[in-house]
Amino acid sequence: MPTVKRDTYTPDSLLSVAVRVFNERGYDGTSMEHLSQAAGISKSSIYHHVRGKEELLRRGISRALDELFAVLEEPRAREGRAVERLEHVTRRTVEVLLAELPYVTLLLRVRGNTETEIWAMSRRREFDQRVAELVKQAAADGDLRADVDARLATRLLFGMINSIAEWYRPERAGHPGAADGTTPEAGGTGTSSAEVAEAVVRTAFAGLRTG
């Protein structure tokens, strides 16, 4: 009798494929047929795991948001002077972006065309607002320049961080989770995720700190 090929996909592995396709084609430009072809399984097999592509979108975005909001609950994000907490949140946000690059990229590209995207944008604003409060407190403490508007400083900070998703291209052997922890720069040398995070902190706070 012929052997029936069993569906070896798990919810996590299917999600990984879906997020990659969403990032390549755009969520609106991705159909269930596209996902089926990319995964190499039938559409009915996909429906065995999820109700549809919007559930996959929500799961992918939730993974990014959960990691980002977890940063705000870390001890170094909750204790100490506001400027030190802000630096910690900045560094860790970059590290999360690098470690969860496909998922954070998906989060950054939502445009509010579906209920899930509207929810995601609301959560992103909540995260930004909590960081903005740290900026305001650090300025009130005298640790950040008073002549730079806190809201503007927050937008510039996130603009720098979010841009990493557009140029950071880890090689298979140089992914942050790999043994060497390196990724190629434009010049061809390797830079670890920790070094990227430290560069963002130094660059941003060199212009924001009062001393």
Short mmCIF file of C-alpha atoms in Angstrom, two decimals:
data_model
loop_
_atom_site.label_atom_id
_atom_site.label_comp_id
_atom_site.label_asym_id
_atom_site.label_seq_id
_atom_site.Cartn_x
_atom_site.Cartn_y
_atom_site.Cartn_z
CA MET A 1 0.00 0.00 0.00
CA PRO A 2 1.27 3.55 -0.73
CA THR A 3 2.70 5.44 2.21
CA VAL A 4 0.82 8.58 3.16
CA LYS A 5 3.11 11.55 3.78
CA ARG A 6 2.39 12.87 7.23
CA ASP A 7 2.25 16.60 7.98
CA THR A 8 5.50 17.23 9.84
CA TYR A 9 4.82 20.95 10.38
CA THR A 10 4.29 22.28 13.87
CA PRO A 11 2.52 25.57 14.68
CA ASP A 12 5.92 27.19 15.30
CA SER A 13 7.53 26.01 12.07
CA LEU A 14 4.44 26.99 10.07
CA LEU A 15 4.51 30.41 11.69
CA SER A 16 8.15 30.86 10.73
CA VAL A 17 7.33 30.18 7.07
CA ALA A 18 4.26 32.43 7.14
CA VAL A 19 6.19 35.36 8.63
CA ARG A 20 8.89 35.00 5.98
CA VAL A 21 6.27 35.06 3.19
CA PHE A 22 4.43 38.01 4.76
CA ASN A 23 7.69 39.97 4.85
CA GLU A 24 8.55 39.04 1.26
CA ARG A 25 5.16 39.62 -0.35
CA GLY A 26 3.40 41.86 2.14
CA TYR A 27 0.50 40.61 4.22
CA ASP A 28 -2.16 41.86 1.79
CA GLY A 29 -0.29 40.29 -1.13
CA THR A 30 -0.10 36.87 0.52
CA SER A 31 -2.79 34.27 -0.09
CA MET A 32 -3.32 30.91 1.55
CA GLU A 33 -2.11 29.40 -1.72
CA HIS A 34 1.18 31.27 -1.34
CA LEU A 35 1.55 29.94 2.19
CA SER A 36 0.70 26.42 1.06
CA GLN A 37 3.35 26.52 -1.67
CA ALA A 38 6.00 27.98 0.65
CA ALA A 39 5.34 25.40 3.34
CA GLY A 40 5.04 22.51 0.91
CA ILE A 41 1.80 21.34 2.47
CA SER A 42 -1.84 21.54 1.48
CA LYS A 43 -4.11 24.39 2.51
CA SER A 44 -6.19 21.91 4.49
CA SER A 45 -3.07 21.03 6.49
CA ILE A 46 -2.57 24.70 7.29
CA TYR A 47 -6.18 24.97 8.42
CA HIS A 48 -5.48 22.05 10.74
CA HIS A 49 -3.17 24.40 12.69
CA VAL A 50 -4.84 27.81 12.29
CA ARG A 51 -8.13 29.38 11.24
CA GLY A 52 -6.52 31.46 8.51
CA LYS A 53 -3.72 33.80 7.58
CA GLU A 54 -4.81 36.56 9.98
CA GLU A 55 -4.29 34.19 12.91
CA LEU A 56 -0.76 33.61 11.66
CA LEU A 57 -0.28 37.38 11.41
CA ARG A 58 -1.46 37.86 14.97
CA ARG A 59 0.77 35.08 16.28
CA GLY A 60 3.80 36.53 14.52
CA ILE A 61 3.15 40.05 15.75
CA SER A 62 2.37 38.80 19.26
CA ARG A 63 5.75 37.08 19.43
CA ALA A 64 7.50 40.40 18.72
CA LEU A 65 5.30 42.41 21.08
CA ASP A 66 5.63 39.91 23.92
CA GLU A 67 9.43 40.09 23.71
CA LEU A 68 9.45 43.90 23.58
CA PHE A 69 7.07 44.38 26.50
CA ALA A 70 9.04 41.83 28.52
CA VAL A 71 12.00 44.21 28.29
CA LEU A 72 10.02 46.84 30.21
CA GLU A 73 9.54 44.40 33.08
CA GLU A 74 13.21 43.52 33.51
CA PRO A 75 14.74 44.72 36.81
CA ARG A 76 17.14 47.14 35.11
CA ALA A 77 14.20 48.69 33.26
CA ARG A 78 12.31 49.29 36.50
CA GLU A 79 15.00 50.24 39.02
CA GLY A 80 17.51 53.08 39.21
CA ARG A 81 17.71 56.49 37.58
CA ALA A 82 15.46 57.01 34.58
CA VAL A 83 18.35 57.61 32.18
CA GLU A 84 19.98 54.29 33.14
CA ARG A 85 16.65 52.51 32.75
CA LEU A 86 16.20 54.19 29.35
CA GLU A 87 19.64 53.08 28.17
CA HIS A 88 18.86 49.53 29.26
CA VAL A 89 15.53 49.52 27.43
CA THR A 90 17.19 50.93 24.30
CA ARG A 91 19.94 48.31 24.33
CA ARG A 92 17.56 45.44 24.99
CA THR A 93 15.07 46.65 22.35
CA VAL A 94 17.85 46.46 19.76
CA GLU A 95 18.82 42.99 20.98
CA VAL A 96 15.21 41.81 20.72
CA LEU A 97 14.94 43.23 17.22
CA LEU A 98 18.08 41.37 16.14
CA ALA A 99 17.10 38.10 17.83
CA GLU A 100 13.52 38.19 16.53
CA LEU A 101 14.23 40.03 13.27
CA PRO A 102 11.50 38.49 11.02
CA TYR A 103 8.82 38.97 13.67
CA VAL A 104 9.77 42.54 14.60
CA THR A 105 10.06 43.40 10.89
CA LEU A 106 6.50 42.14 10.42
CA LEU A 107 5.35 44.27 13.35
CA LEU A 108 7.00 47.38 11.92
CA ARG A 109 5.34 46.91 8.54
CA VAL A 110 1.70 46.67 9.64
CA ARG A 111 -0.48 49.43 8.20
CA GLY A 112 -3.79 49.10 10.02
CA ASN A 113 -5.73 47.38 7.24
CA THR A 114 -7.11 44.60 9.44
CA GLU A 115 -8.38 44.25 13.00
CA THR A 116 -5.13 42.54 13.96
CA GLU A 117 -3.02 45.32 12.44
CA ILE A 118 -5.04 48.00 14.24
CA TRP A 119 -4.50 46.13 17.51
CA ALA A 120 -0.76 45.83 16.77
CA MET A 121 -0.40 49.55 16.06
CA SER A 122 -2.17 50.34 19.32
CA ARG A 123 0.25 48.10 21.23
CA ARG A 124 3.21 49.71 19.47
CA ARG A 125 1.98 53.15 20.55
CA GLU A 126 1.65 51.88 24.12
CA PHE A 127 5.25 50.67 24.07
CA ASP A 128 6.46 53.97 22.60
CA GLN A 129 4.55 55.94 25.22
CA ARG A 130 6.11 53.99 28.07
CA VAL A 131 9.57 54.70 26.68
CA ALA A 132 8.63 58.35 26.18
CA GLU A 133 7.80 58.54 29.88
CA LEU A 134 11.31 57.40 30.67
CA VAL A 135 12.69 60.11 28.38
CA LYS A 136 10.60 62.75 30.14
CA GLN A 137 11.67 61.55 33.58
CA ALA A 138 15.35 61.48 32.60
CA ALA A 139 15.06 65.03 31.29
CA ALA A 140 13.31 66.12 34.48
CA ASP A 141 16.16 64.55 36.47
CA GLY A 142 18.61 66.68 34.53
CA ASP A 143 20.28 63.71 32.87
CA LEU A 144 19.06 64.50 29.35
CA ARG A 145 19.25 67.77 27.47
CA ALA A 146 16.32 70.02 28.27
CA ASP A 147 16.43 71.72 24.85
CA VAL A 148 15.38 68.53 23.04
CA ASP A 149 11.65 67.80 23.12
CA ALA A 150 11.01 64.43 24.80
CA ARG A 151 8.51 63.31 22.17
CA LEU A 152 10.90 64.22 19.36
CA ALA A 153 13.78 62.48 21.12
CA THR A 154 11.67 59.34 21.46
CA ARG A 155 10.77 59.35 17.77
CA LEU A 156 14.38 59.86 16.73
CA LEU A 157 15.48 57.06 19.04
CA PHE A 158 12.96 54.60 17.64
CA GLY A 159 13.68 55.78 14.12
CA MET A 160 17.29 54.74 14.61
CA ILE A 161 16.36 51.41 16.18
CA ASN A 162 13.62 50.50 13.68
CA SER A 163 15.85 51.28 10.70
CA ILE A 164 18.02 48.31 11.68
CA ALA A 165 15.29 46.02 10.36
CA GLU A 166 15.85 47.45 6.87
CA TRP A 167 19.61 46.94 6.61
CA TYR A 168 20.49 44.16 9.05
CA ARG A 169 20.93 40.99 6.96
CA PRO A 170 22.34 38.11 9.00
CA GLU A 171 24.01 35.30 7.10
CA ARG A 172 22.99 31.77 7.95
CA ALA A 173 26.26 31.21 9.78
CA GLY A 174 26.24 34.67 11.29
CA HIS A 175 22.80 34.83 12.84
CA PRO A 176 22.76 36.23 16.41
CA GLY A 177 21.84 32.74 17.58
CA ALA A 178 24.83 31.16 15.87
CA ALA A 179 28.03 30.19 17.61
CA ASP A 180 30.04 33.16 16.37
CA GLY A 181 27.19 35.64 16.87
CA THR A 182 28.28 37.77 13.90
CA THR A 183 26.60 39.39 10.93
CA PRO A 184 28.18 41.12 7.94
CA GLU A 185 28.44 44.88 7.82
CA ALA A 186 28.42 46.87 4.58
CA GLY A 187 32.21 46.65 4.60
CA GLY A 188 32.11 42.87 4.90
CA THR A 189 33.31 42.45 8.51
CA GLY A 190 31.29 40.75 11.24
CA THR A 191 29.47 42.65 13.95
CA SER A 192 27.76 40.96 16.89
CA SER A 193 24.26 41.88 17.97
CA ALA A 194 25.67 43.18 21.25
CA GLU A 195 28.00 45.49 19.33
CA VAL A 196 25.13 46.83 17.24
CA ALA A 197 23.10 47.49 20.40
CA GLU A 198 26.02 49.22 22.08
CA ALA A 199 26.62 51.39 19.00
CA VAL A 200 22.99 52.54 19.04
CA VAL A 201 23.17 53.42 22.74
CA ARG A 202 26.44 55.31 22.39
CA THR A 203 25.34 57.19 19.29
CA ALA A 204 21.93 58.16 20.65
CA PHE A 205 22.92 59.11 24.18
CA ALA A 206 26.07 60.98 23.17
CA GLY A 207 23.71 63.63 21.84
CA LEU A 208 21.06 63.35 24.54
CA ARG A 209 22.94 63.07 27.83
CA THR A 210 23.91 66.22 29.69
CA GLY A 211 27.19 64.77 30.86
#
